[in-house]
PDB file of C-alpha atoms and ligand atoms in Angstrom:
ATOM      1  CA  MET S   1       0.000   0.000   0.000  1.00  0.00           C
ATOM      2  CA  SER S   2       1.372   3.452  -0.855  1.00  0.00           C
ATOM      3  CA  LEU S   3       1.823   6.360   1.573  1.00  0.00           C
ATOM      4  CA  VAL S   4      -1.078   8.800   1.135  1.00  0.00           C
ATOM      5  CA  ILE S   5      -0.957  12.393   2.348  1.00  0.00           C
ATOM      6  CA  ASP S   6      -4.289  14.056   1.784  1.00  0.00           C
ATOM      7  CA  PHE S   7      -4.891  17.781   2.315  1.00  0.00           C
ATOM      8  CA  GLU S   8      -8.357  17.754   0.726  1.00  0.00           C
ATOM      9  CA  ASN S   9     -10.542  20.660   1.998  1.00  0.00           C
ATOM     10  CA  LYS S  10      -7.559  22.140   3.857  1.00  0.00           C
ATOM     11  CA  VAL S  11      -6.090  25.568   3.172  1.00  0.00           C
ATOM     12  CA  VAL S  12      -2.396  26.369   2.989  1.00  0.00           C
ATOM     13  CA  LEU S  13      -1.000  29.904   2.865  1.00  0.00           C
ATOM     14  CA  ILE S  14       2.407  30.175   1.170  1.00  0.00           C
ATOM     15  CA  THR S  15       4.420  33.389   0.903  1.00  0.00           C
ATOM     16  CA  GLY S  16       6.685  34.034  -2.078  1.00  0.00           C
ATOM     17  CA  VAL S  17       4.889  31.965  -4.745  1.00  0.00           C
ATOM     18  CA  SER S  18       6.040  33.943  -7.777  1.00  0.00           C
ATOM     19  CA  SER S  19       9.228  31.894  -8.092  1.00  0.00           C
ATOM     20  CA  GLY S  20      11.580  29.305  -6.659  1.00  0.00           C
ATOM     21  CA  ILE S  21      10.736  27.310  -3.548  1.00  0.00           C
ATOM     22  CA  GLY S  22       7.377  29.007  -2.924  1.00  0.00           C
ATOM     23  CA  PHE S  23       6.159  28.085  -6.412  1.00  0.00           C
ATOM     24  CA  GLY S  24       7.454  24.500  -6.159  1.00  0.00           C
ATOM     25  CA  THR S  25       5.823  24.122  -2.745  1.00  0.00           C
ATOM     26  CA  ALA S  26       2.478  25.475  -3.997  1.00  0.00           C
ATOM     27  CA  LYS S  27       2.575  22.846  -6.760  1.00  0.00           C
ATOM     28  CA  GLU S  28       3.174  19.981  -4.297  1.00  0.00           C
ATOM     29  CA  PHE S  29       0.413  21.116  -1.890  1.00  0.00           C
ATOM     30  CA  ALA S  30      -2.032  21.385  -4.794  1.00  0.00           C
ATOM     31  CA  LYS S  31      -1.120  17.826  -5.827  1.00  0.00           C
ATOM     32  CA  ALA S  32      -1.851  16.762  -2.229  1.00  0.00           C
ATOM     33  CA  GLY S  33      -5.355  18.257  -2.575  1.00  0.00           C
ATOM     34  CA  ALA S  34      -4.933  21.517  -0.607  1.00  0.00           C
ATOM     35  CA  ASN S  35      -6.539  24.801  -1.588  1.00  0.00           C
ATOM     36  CA  VAL S  36      -3.650  27.238  -1.938  1.00  0.00           C
ATOM     37  CA  VAL S  37      -3.321  30.920  -1.043  1.00  0.00           C
ATOM     38  CA  GLY S  38      -0.165  32.608  -2.321  1.00  0.00           C
ATOM     39  CA  CYS S  39       1.395  36.029  -2.134  1.00  0.00           C
ATOM     40  CA  SER S  40       4.314  37.996  -3.521  1.00  0.00           C
ATOM     41  CA  ARG S  41       4.892  41.650  -4.425  1.00  0.00           C
ATOM     42  CA  LYS S  42       3.978  41.046  -8.080  1.00  0.00           C
ATOM     43  CA  PRO S  43       0.591  42.132  -9.481  1.00  0.00           C
ATOM     44  CA  GLU S  44      -1.947  39.458 -10.324  1.00  0.00           C
ATOM     45  CA  THR S  45      -1.435  40.144 -14.054  1.00  0.00           C
ATOM     46  CA  ASP S  46       2.258  39.223 -13.936  1.00  0.00           C
ATOM     47  CA  GLU S  47       3.162  36.102 -15.973  1.00  0.00           C
ATOM     48  CA  HIS S  48       4.676  34.407 -12.879  1.00  0.00           C
ATOM     49  CA  ILE S  49       1.398  34.802 -11.008  1.00  0.00           C
ATOM     50  CA  ILE S  50      -0.658  33.551 -13.960  1.00  0.00           C
ATOM     51  CA  ARG S  51       1.654  30.488 -14.017  1.00  0.00           C
ATOM     52  CA  PHE S  52       1.201  30.006 -10.241  1.00  0.00           C
ATOM     53  CA  LYS S  53      -2.590  30.169 -10.442  1.00  0.00           C
ATOM     54  CA  GLN S  54      -2.844  27.891 -13.484  1.00  0.00           C
ATOM     55  CA  THR S  55      -0.480  25.323 -11.953  1.00  0.00           C
ATOM     56  CA  VAL S  56      -2.537  25.099  -8.760  1.00  0.00           C
ATOM     57  CA  GLU S  57      -5.897  25.052 -10.597  1.00  0.00           C
ATOM     58  CA  ASN S  58      -4.674  22.292 -12.905  1.00  0.00           C
ATOM     59  CA  GLU S  59      -4.635  19.999  -9.858  1.00  0.00           C
ATOM     60  CA  GLY S  60      -8.393  20.585  -9.392  1.00  0.00           C
ATOM     61  CA  VAL S  61      -8.111  22.669  -6.218  1.00  0.00           C
ATOM     62  CA  GLN S  62      -8.921  26.304  -5.502  1.00  0.00           C
ATOM     63  CA  VAL S  63      -6.379  29.115  -5.588  1.00  0.00           C
ATOM     64  CA  LEU S  64      -6.268  32.636  -4.196  1.00  0.00           C
ATOM     65  CA  TYR S  65      -3.514  35.134  -4.962  1.00  0.00           C
ATOM     66  CA  VAL S  66      -3.020  38.282  -2.883  1.00  0.00           C
ATOM     67  CA  GLN S  67      -0.434  40.878  -3.817  1.00  0.00           C
ATOM     68  CA  ALA S  68       1.368  41.587  -0.546  1.00  0.00           C
ATOM     69  CA  ASP S  69       4.768  42.771   0.590  1.00  0.00           C
ATOM     70  CA  VAL S  70       5.578  40.760   3.705  1.00  0.00           C
ATOM     71  CA  THR S  71       7.629  43.636   5.165  1.00  0.00           C
ATOM     72  CA  LYS S  72       4.422  45.733   5.352  1.00  0.00           C
ATOM     73  CA  PRO S  73       2.314  44.759   8.405  1.00  0.00           C
ATOM     74  CA  LYS S  74      -0.900  46.193   6.897  1.00  0.00           C
ATOM     75  CA  GLU S  75      -0.480  44.047   3.780  1.00  0.00           C
ATOM     76  CA  LEU S  76       0.063  40.958   5.953  1.00  0.00           C
ATOM     77  CA  GLU S  77      -3.211  41.735   7.750  1.00  0.00           C
ATOM     78  CA  GLN S  78      -5.021  42.006   4.400  1.00  0.00           C
ATOM     79  CA  LEU S  79      -3.465  38.724   3.238  1.00  0.00           C
ATOM     80  CA  VAL S  80      -4.840  36.820   6.229  1.00  0.00           C
ATOM     81  CA  GLU S  81      -8.218  38.648   6.073  1.00  0.00           C
ATOM     82  CA  LYS S  82      -8.678  37.734   2.385  1.00  0.00           C
ATOM     83  CA  THR S  83      -7.687  34.129   3.101  1.00  0.00           C
ATOM     84  CA  ILE S  84     -10.368  33.794   5.780  1.00  0.00           C
ATOM     85  CA  GLN S  85     -12.981  35.733   3.747  1.00  0.00           C
ATOM     86  CA  THR S  86     -12.419  33.364   0.802  1.00  0.00           C
ATOM     87  CA  PHE S  87     -11.998  29.987   2.481  1.00  0.00           C
ATOM     88  CA  GLY S  88     -13.217  30.478   6.065  1.00  0.00           C
ATOM     89  CA  ARG S  89     -10.269  28.519   7.438  1.00  0.00           C
ATOM     90  CA  LEU S  90      -6.503  28.182   7.521  1.00  0.00           C
ATOM     91  CA  ASP S  91      -4.649  24.949   8.285  1.00  0.00           C
ATOM     92  CA  VAL S  92      -1.027  25.477   7.273  1.00  0.00           C
ATOM     93  CA  LEU S  93       1.283  28.474   6.984  1.00  0.00           C
ATOM     94  CA  ILE S  94       4.431  28.129   4.895  1.00  0.00           C
ATOM     95  CA  SER S  95       6.308  31.348   5.669  1.00  0.00           C
ATOM     96  CA  ASN S  96       8.817  31.230   2.858  1.00  0.00           C
ATOM     97  CA  ALA S  97       9.299  34.664   1.226  1.00  0.00           C
ATOM     98  CA  GLY S  98      12.860  35.872   1.588  1.00  0.00           C
ATOM     99  CA  VAL S  99      15.821  37.240  -0.283  1.00  0.00           C
ATOM    100  CA  ASN S 100      19.574  36.710   0.022  1.00  0.00           C
ATOM    101  CA  VAL S 101      21.002  39.784   1.756  1.00  0.00           C
ATOM    102  CA  PHE S 102      24.715  39.091   1.345  1.00  0.00           C
ATOM    103  CA  GLU S 103      26.673  42.141   2.521  1.00  0.00           C
ATOM    104  CA  GLY S 104      29.518  40.993   4.778  1.00  0.00           C
ATOM    105  CA  SER S 105      29.850  41.870   8.446  1.00  0.00           C
ATOM    106  CA  GLY S 106      32.245  44.776   7.855  1.00  0.00           C
ATOM    107  CA  ASP S 107      30.458  46.372   4.910  1.00  0.00           C
ATOM    108  CA  CYS S 108      26.771  45.910   5.802  1.00  0.00           C
ATOM    109  CA  SER S 109      24.975  49.263   6.088  1.00  0.00           C
ATOM    110  CA  GLU S 110      22.390  50.024   8.799  1.00  0.00           C
ATOM    111  CA  GLU S 111      19.733  50.137   6.059  1.00  0.00           C
ATOM    112  CA  LYS S 112      20.574  46.662   4.734  1.00  0.00           C
ATOM    113  CA  TRP S 113      20.680  45.303   8.284  1.00  0.00           C
ATOM    114  CA  GLU S 114      17.197  46.737   8.962  1.00  0.00           C
ATOM    115  CA  TYR S 115      15.806  45.502   5.644  1.00  0.00           C
ATOM    116  CA  ASN S 116      17.175  42.017   6.300  1.00  0.00           C
ATOM    117  CA  MET S 117      15.740  41.937   9.829  1.00  0.00           C
ATOM    118  CA  GLU S 118      12.307  43.040   8.589  1.00  0.00           C
ATOM    119  CA  LEU S 119      12.153  40.682   5.617  1.00  0.00           C
ATOM    120  CA  ASN S 120      14.018  37.613   6.788  1.00  0.00           C
ATOM    121  CA  LEU S 121      12.962  37.574  10.445  1.00  0.00           C
ATOM    122  CA  ALA S 122      10.252  39.976  11.682  1.00  0.00           C
ATOM    123  CA  SER S 123       7.861  39.240   8.785  1.00  0.00           C
ATOM    124  CA  HIS S 124       7.781  35.524   9.735  1.00  0.00           C
ATOM    125  CA  TRP S 125       6.890  36.349  13.364  1.00  0.00           C
ATOM    126  CA  ARG S 126       4.242  38.933  12.386  1.00  0.00           C
ATOM    127  CA  LEU S 127       2.538  36.658   9.868  1.00  0.00           C
ATOM    128  CA  ALA S 128       2.596  33.727  12.301  1.00  0.00           C
ATOM    129  CA  LYS S 129       0.877  35.913  14.941  1.00  0.00           C
ATOM    130  CA  LEU S 130      -1.852  36.940  12.480  1.00  0.00           C
ATOM    131  CA  CYS S 131      -2.447  33.329  11.433  1.00  0.00           C
ATOM    132  CA  ARG S 132      -2.365  31.942  14.974  1.00  0.00           C
ATOM    133  CA  PRO S 133      -6.108  32.092  15.866  1.00  0.00           C
ATOM    134  CA  PHE S 134      -7.140  30.433  12.607  1.00  0.00           C
ATOM    135  CA  LEU S 135      -4.448  27.757  12.797  1.00  0.00           C
ATOM    136  CA  ALA S 136      -5.513  27.017  16.362  1.00  0.00           C
ATOM    137  CA  GLN S 137      -9.136  26.568  15.170  1.00  0.00           C
ATOM    138  CA  SER S 138      -7.995  24.134  12.488  1.00  0.00           C
ATOM    139  CA  GLY S 139      -7.321  21.385  15.008  1.00  0.00           C
ATOM    140  CA  GLU S 140      -4.215  20.377  13.042  1.00  0.00           C
ATOM    141  CA  GLY S 141      -2.639  23.800  12.480  1.00  0.00           C
ATOM    142  CA  VAL S 142       1.016  23.879  11.472  1.00  0.00           C
ATOM    143  CA  ILE S 143       3.511  26.687  10.888  1.00  0.00           C
ATOM    144  CA  LEU S 144       6.553  25.941   8.752  1.00  0.00           C
ATOM    145  CA  LEU S 145       9.228  28.643   8.711  1.00  0.00           C
ATOM    146  CA  MET S 146      11.666  28.516   5.804  1.00  0.00           C
ATOM    147  CA  THR S 147      15.198  28.993   7.013  1.00  0.00           C
ATOM    148  CA  SER S 148      18.398  27.825   5.300  1.00  0.00           C
ATOM    149  CA  ASN S 149      21.555  25.758   5.686  1.00  0.00           C
ATOM    150  CA  HIS S 150      23.043  29.177   6.609  1.00  0.00           C
ATOM    151  CA  ALA S 151      21.342  28.628   9.981  1.00  0.00           C
ATOM    152  CA  PHE S 152      23.988  26.016  10.756  1.00  0.00           C
ATOM    153  CA  SER S 153      27.146  27.067   8.887  1.00  0.00           C
ATOM    154  CA  THR S 154      27.872  29.867   6.445  1.00  0.00           C
ATOM    155  CA  ILE S 155      30.190  31.380   3.814  1.00  0.00           C
ATOM    156  CA  PRO S 156      32.197  34.606   4.189  1.00  0.00           C
ATOM    157  CA  GLY S 157      30.116  37.537   2.897  1.00  0.00           C
ATOM    158  CA  CYS S 158      26.676  36.034   3.598  1.00  0.00           C
ATOM    159  CA  PHE S 159      26.073  38.239   6.652  1.00  0.00           C
ATOM    160  CA  PRO S 160      23.459  39.377   7.767  1.00  0.00           C
ATOM    161  CA  TYR S 161      21.253  36.796   5.917  1.00  0.00           C
ATOM    162  CA  ASN S 162      22.837  33.999   7.959  1.00  0.00           C
ATOM    163  CA  VAL S 163      22.105  35.846  11.222  1.00  0.00           C
ATOM    164  CA  THR S 164      18.360  35.958  10.555  1.00  0.00           C
ATOM    165  CA  LYS S 165      18.275  32.400   9.223  1.00  0.00           C
ATOM    166  CA  THR S 166      19.896  31.269  12.491  1.00  0.00           C
ATOM    167  CA  ALA S 167      17.409  33.339  14.506  1.00  0.00           C
ATOM    168  CA  ILE S 168      14.518  31.577  12.790  1.00  0.00           C
ATOM    169  CA  THR S 169      15.528  28.339  14.529  1.00  0.00           C
ATOM    170  CA  GLY S 170      14.925  30.165  17.833  1.00  0.00           C
ATOM    171  CA  LEU S 171      11.586  31.476  16.592  1.00  0.00           C
ATOM    172  CA  VAL S 172      10.594  27.900  15.701  1.00  0.00           C
ATOM    173  CA  ARG S 173      11.388  26.749  19.243  1.00  0.00           C
ATOM    174  CA  SER S 174       9.492  29.626  20.921  1.00  0.00           C
ATOM    175  CA  LEU S 175       6.350  29.234  18.812  1.00  0.00           C
ATOM    176  CA  ALA S 176       6.375  25.459  19.307  1.00  0.00           C
ATOM    177  CA  ILE S 177       6.555  25.658  23.100  1.00  0.00           C
ATOM    178  CA  GLU S 178       4.277  28.703  23.520  1.00  0.00           C
ATOM    179  CA  TRP S 179       1.593  27.916  20.899  1.00  0.00           C
ATOM    180  CA  GLY S 180       1.456  24.130  21.231  1.00  0.00           C
ATOM    181  CA  PRO S 181      -0.445  21.900  21.531  1.00  0.00           C
ATOM    182  CA  ASP S 182      -2.913  23.801  19.302  1.00  0.00           C
ATOM    183  CA  ILE S 183      -0.262  24.545  16.684  1.00  0.00           C
ATOM    184  CA  ARG S 184       2.897  22.677  15.690  1.00  0.00           C
ATOM    185  CA  THR S 185       5.827  24.754  14.448  1.00  0.00           C
ATOM    186  CA  VAL S 186       8.706  23.377  12.391  1.00  0.00           C
ATOM    187  CA  GLY S 187      11.651  24.862  10.518  1.00  0.00           C
ATOM    188  CA  LEU S 188      13.005  23.709   7.176  1.00  0.00           C
ATOM    189  CA  ALA S 189      16.575  24.513   6.165  1.00  0.00           C
ATOM    190  CA  PRO S 190      17.264  23.768   2.509  1.00  0.00           C
ATOM    191  CA  GLY S 191      20.793  23.728   1.141  1.00  0.00           C
ATOM    192  CA  PHE S 192      21.547  24.534  -2.517  1.00  0.00           C
ATOM    193  CA  ILE S 193      18.253  24.421  -4.444  1.00  0.00           C
ATOM    194  CA  ASP S 194      17.955  25.132  -8.168  1.00  0.00           C
ATOM    195  CA  THR S 195      16.289  28.571  -8.013  1.00  0.00           C
ATOM    196  CA  PRO S 196      16.710  32.051  -9.515  1.00  0.00           C
ATOM    197  CA  SER S 197      18.323  33.208  -6.245  1.00  0.00           C
ATOM    198  CA  ASN S 198      21.042  30.557  -6.569  1.00  0.00           C
ATOM    199  CA  ASP S 199      21.544  31.405 -10.248  1.00  0.00           C
ATOM    200  CA  THR S 200      22.314  34.951  -9.088  1.00  0.00           C
ATOM    201  CA  TRP S 201      24.858  33.498  -6.657  1.00  0.00           C
ATOM    202  CA  PHE S 202      26.551  31.389  -9.377  1.00  0.00           C
ATOM    203  CA  TYR S 203      26.601  34.381 -11.751  1.00  0.00           C
ATOM    204  CA  SER S 204      28.509  36.404  -9.138  1.00  0.00           C
ATOM    205  CA  PHE S 205      31.563  34.247 -10.061  1.00  0.00           C
ATOM    206  CA  PRO S 206      33.688  34.844 -13.184  1.00  0.00           C
ATOM    207  CA  ASP S 207      32.725  31.377 -14.526  1.00  0.00           C
ATOM    208  CA  ALA S 208      29.172  30.632 -13.368  1.00  0.00           C
ATOM    209  CA  GLU S 209      28.992  27.167 -14.956  1.00  0.00           C
ATOM    210  CA  ALA S 210      32.316  26.099 -13.391  1.00  0.00           C
ATOM    211  CA  GLU S 211      31.132  27.331  -9.973  1.00  0.00           C
ATOM    212  CA  ARG S 212      27.851  25.479 -10.367  1.00  0.00           C
ATOM    213  CA  GLN S 213      29.682  22.253 -11.272  1.00  0.00           C
ATOM    214  CA  HIS S 214      32.110  22.739  -8.353  1.00  0.00           C
ATOM    215  CA  THR S 215      29.129  23.109  -5.989  1.00  0.00           C
ATOM    216  CA  ILE S 216      27.489  19.987  -7.416  1.00  0.00           C
ATOM    217  CA  ASP S 217      30.751  18.043  -6.983  1.00  0.00           C
ATOM    218  CA  LEU S 218      30.848  18.953  -3.285  1.00  0.00           C
ATOM    219  CA  HIS S 219      27.473  17.276  -2.690  1.00  0.00           C
ATOM    220  CA  PRO S 220      27.499  13.561  -1.829  1.00  0.00           C
ATOM    221  CA  VAL S 221      24.309  13.205  -3.934  1.00  0.00           C
ATOM    222  CA  LYS S 222      26.155  14.901  -6.860  1.00  0.00           C
ATOM    223  CA  ARG S 223      23.477  17.430  -7.668  1.00  0.00           C
ATOM    224  CA  ILE S 224      21.671  20.350  -6.093  1.00  0.00           C
ATOM    225  CA  GLY S 225      18.046  20.109  -4.959  1.00  0.00           C
ATOM    226  CA  THR S 226      14.808  20.952  -6.738  1.00  0.00           C
ATOM    227  CA  THR S 227      12.020  23.215  -5.538  1.00  0.00           C
ATOM    228  CA  GLU S 228       9.584  20.287  -5.777  1.00  0.00           C
ATOM    229  CA  GLU S 229      11.779  18.296  -3.370  1.00  0.00           C
ATOM    230  CA  VAL S 230      11.521  21.146  -0.860  1.00  0.00           C
ATOM    231  CA  GLY S 231       7.753  21.219  -1.469  1.00  0.00           C
ATOM    232  CA  ASP S 232       7.492  17.472  -0.795  1.00  0.00           C
ATOM    233  CA  VAL S 233       9.243  17.888   2.567  1.00  0.00           C
ATOM    234  CA  CYS S 234       6.910  20.805   3.417  1.00  0.00           C
ATOM    235  CA  VAL S 235       3.891  18.618   2.612  1.00  0.00           C
ATOM    236  CA  PHE S 236       5.212  15.802   4.807  1.00  0.00           C
ATOM    237  CA  LEU S 237       6.248  17.989   7.770  1.00  0.00           C
ATOM    238  CA  THR S 238       2.880  19.761   7.887  1.00  0.00           C
ATOM    239  CA  SER S 239       0.844  16.564   7.438  1.00  0.00           C
ATOM    240  CA  SER S 240      -0.581  14.361  10.164  1.00  0.00           C
ATOM    241  CA  LYS S 241       2.164  11.823   9.328  1.00  0.00           C
ATOM    242  CA  ALA S 242       4.577  14.221  11.075  1.00  0.00           C
ATOM    243  CA  ARG S 243       2.317  15.018  14.037  1.00  0.00           C
ATOM    244  CA  PHE S 244       5.017  14.272  16.661  1.00  0.00           C
ATOM    245  CA  ILE S 245       7.430  16.785  15.081  1.00  0.00           C
ATOM    246  CA  SER S 246       7.518  20.287  16.566  1.00  0.00           C
ATOM    247  CA  GLY S 247      10.078  22.859  17.694  1.00  0.00           C
ATOM    248  CA  THR S 248      12.883  21.590  15.500  1.00  0.00           C
ATOM    249  CA  THR S 249      14.490  22.611  12.208  1.00  0.00           C
ATOM    250  CA  PHE S 250      15.282  20.063   9.501  1.00  0.00           C
ATOM    251  CA  LEU S 251      18.320  20.408   7.291  1.00  0.00           C
ATOM    252  CA  MET S 252      17.921  19.093   3.702  1.00  0.00           C
ATOM    253  CA  ASP S 253      21.207  19.657   1.897  1.00  0.00           C
ATOM    254  CA  GLY S 254      22.016  16.548  -0.143  1.00  0.00           C
ATOM    255  CA  GLY S 255      24.677  15.597   2.388  1.00  0.00           C
ATOM    256  CA  ARG S 256      26.730  18.764   1.825  1.00  0.00           C
ATOM    257  CA  SER S 257      27.191  19.487   5.557  1.00  0.00           C
ATOM    258  CA  ALA S 258      28.527  15.984   6.223  1.00  0.00           C
ATOM    259  CA  LEU S 259      31.745  16.895   4.381  1.00  0.00           C
ATOM    260  CA  MET S 260      34.460  18.310   6.648  1.00  0.00           C
ATOM    261  CA  GLN S 261      36.991  19.479   4.017  1.00  0.00           C
ATOM    262  CA  ASP S 262      36.185  20.815   0.548  1.00  0.00           C
ATOM    263  CA  SER S 263      38.151  18.014  -1.109  1.00  0.00           C
ATOM    264  CA  PHE S 264      35.988  15.147  -2.271  1.00  0.00           C
TER     265      PHE S 264
HETATM  266  N1  NAP V   1      17.279  28.653  -3.180  1.00  0.00           N
HETATM  267  C1  NAP V   1      17.937  28.102  -2.208  1.00  0.00           C
HETATM  268  O1  NAP V   1      18.897  27.360  -2.441  1.00  0.00           O
HETATM  269  C2  NAP V   1      17.552  28.348  -0.787  1.00  0.00           C
HETATM  270  C3  NAP V   1      18.266  27.681   0.193  1.00  0.00           C
HETATM  271  C4  NAP V   1      17.922  27.858   1.520  1.00  0.00           C
HETATM  272  C5  NAP V   1      16.858  28.691   1.850  1.00  0.00           C
HETATM  273  N2  NAP V   1      16.184  29.357   0.884  1.00  0.00           N
HETATM  274  C6  NAP V   1      15.066  30.194   1.321  1.00  0.00           C
HETATM  275  O2  NAP V   1      13.909  29.854   0.609  1.00  0.00           O
HETATM  276  C7  NAP V   1      13.063  30.989   0.481  1.00  0.00           C
HETATM  277  C8  NAP V   1      12.698  31.191  -0.984  1.00  0.00           C
HETATM  278  O3  NAP V   1      13.892  31.423  -1.701  1.00  0.00           O
HETATM  279  P1  NAP V   1      14.035  31.092  -3.250  1.00  0.00           P
HETATM  280  O4  NAP V   1      15.387  30.559  -3.447  1.00  0.00           O
HETATM  281  O5  NAP V   1      12.879  30.329  -3.729  1.00  0.00           O
HETATM  282  O6  NAP V   1      14.050  32.578  -3.812  1.00  0.00           O
HETATM  283  P2  NAP V   1      13.386  33.258  -5.095  1.00  0.00           P
HETATM  284  O7  NAP V   1      13.266  32.292  -6.212  1.00  0.00           O
HETATM  285  O8  NAP V   1      14.135  34.513  -5.270  1.00  0.00           O
HETATM  286  O9  NAP V   1      11.912  33.562  -4.569  1.00  0.00           O
HETATM  287  C9  NAP V   1      11.705  34.451  -3.505  1.00  0.00           C
HETATM  288  C10 NAP V   1      10.216  34.638  -3.346  1.00  0.00           C
HETATM  289  O10 NAP V   1      10.010  35.531  -2.232  1.00  0.00           O
HETATM  290  C11 NAP V   1       9.209  36.610  -2.681  1.00  0.00           C
HETATM  291  N3  NAP V   1       9.521  37.841  -1.950  1.00  0.00           N
HETATM  292  C12 NAP V   1      10.715  38.440  -1.780  1.00  0.00           C
HETATM  293  N4  NAP V   1      10.587  39.560  -1.058  1.00  0.00           N
HETATM  294  C13 NAP V   1       9.265  39.659  -0.753  1.00  0.00           C
HETATM  295  C14 NAP V   1       8.494  40.605  -0.026  1.00  0.00           C
HETATM  296  N5  NAP V   1       9.051  41.667   0.558  1.00  0.00           N
HETATM  297  N6  NAP V   1       7.159  40.399   0.083  1.00  0.00           N
HETATM  298  C15 NAP V   1       6.579  39.328  -0.496  1.00  0.00           C
HETATM  299  N7  NAP V   1       7.252  38.400  -1.195  1.00  0.00           N
HETATM  300  C16 NAP V   1       8.583  38.571  -1.329  1.00  0.00           C
HETATM  301  C17 NAP V   1       9.527  36.758  -4.150  1.00  0.00           C
HETATM  302  O11 NAP V   1       8.456  37.416  -4.775  1.00  0.00           O
HETATM  303  P3  NAP V   1       8.532  38.821  -5.554  1.00  0.00           P
HETATM  304  O12 NAP V   1       9.978  39.163  -5.748  1.00  0.00           O
HETATM  305  O13 NAP V   1       7.800  38.526  -6.794  1.00  0.00           O
HETATM  306  O14 NAP V   1       7.829  39.750  -4.630  1.00  0.00           O
HETATM  307  C18 NAP V   1       9.602  35.286  -4.561  1.00  0.00           C
HETATM  308  O15 NAP V   1       8.310  34.783  -4.792  1.00  0.00           O
HETATM  309  C19 NAP V   1      13.818  32.170   1.108  1.00  0.00           C
HETATM  310  O16 NAP V   1      13.373  32.359   2.432  1.00  0.00           O
HETATM  311  C20 NAP V   1      15.268  31.681   1.078  1.00  0.00           C
HETATM  312  O17 NAP V   1      16.024  32.275   2.081  1.00  0.00           O
HETATM  313  C21 NAP V   1      16.506  29.208  -0.420  1.00  0.00           C
END
């Protein structure tokens, strides 16, 4: 008998669905039968949003898109209000929207520090607070905060992104112990995933293809991850199959962190 994870009639809210991990995760939740609410800063007419909506609808579930900047508290309020107005419930929050803010600890300006703190940390806490009453009503409410392998080890120059990604593991613990048993909270820390944000990273090197291949070679699985693989782990961690998991952050990095020296 095969493993069945069924989100039929449940509602998942995912931030940052216009590209990358958020889009891949929306696709996997739709396949699992969930109705999907997504947000990003892009207008509904943007081709990425049309793709998001069509992809979800093609799985026979309902979709709602709300244009919202997660650094703006008022827009977060409207996002949750529209979710409840449309579906009357919320079962899962995937707080995913984020951007690499790679400045370096010596060069980072006050403005970049503030922007990073707002986007990559405070927005997750604010949105979780707004969703809390509805997730508690769900009976099986789950918050998944998207952090990164930078929560556990980092690369020179990736400050202050790595600081906020590390702080998210603390946020996961606090929400789990303060909001349980009504709501489970888990963190997910992907390593290198094939996304536009990682393309930007590879293109910051003189030979992007060589850097990409070098990165692949350093992974025991000899590839980098896909957004759908991250989505699959999100579906599992927020499902009833994972109901004893709370307060912890999972690293999924294709074995990269198991390697002590960069010679392989
Ligand atoms: N890719 C990786 O290898 C990797 C590894 C570890 C962790 N992560 C984490 O995974 C998450 C997604 O990253 P990704 O690689 O999928 O990046 P991406 O392809 O650049 O997508 C980022 C998403 O976040 C949205 N976003 C950014 N700023 C926003 C804002 N202020 N308000 C609302 N939405 C906003 C973007 O939408 P718009 O720009 O259209 O608004 C986009 O949909 C991030 O939290 C990142 O730190 C990624």
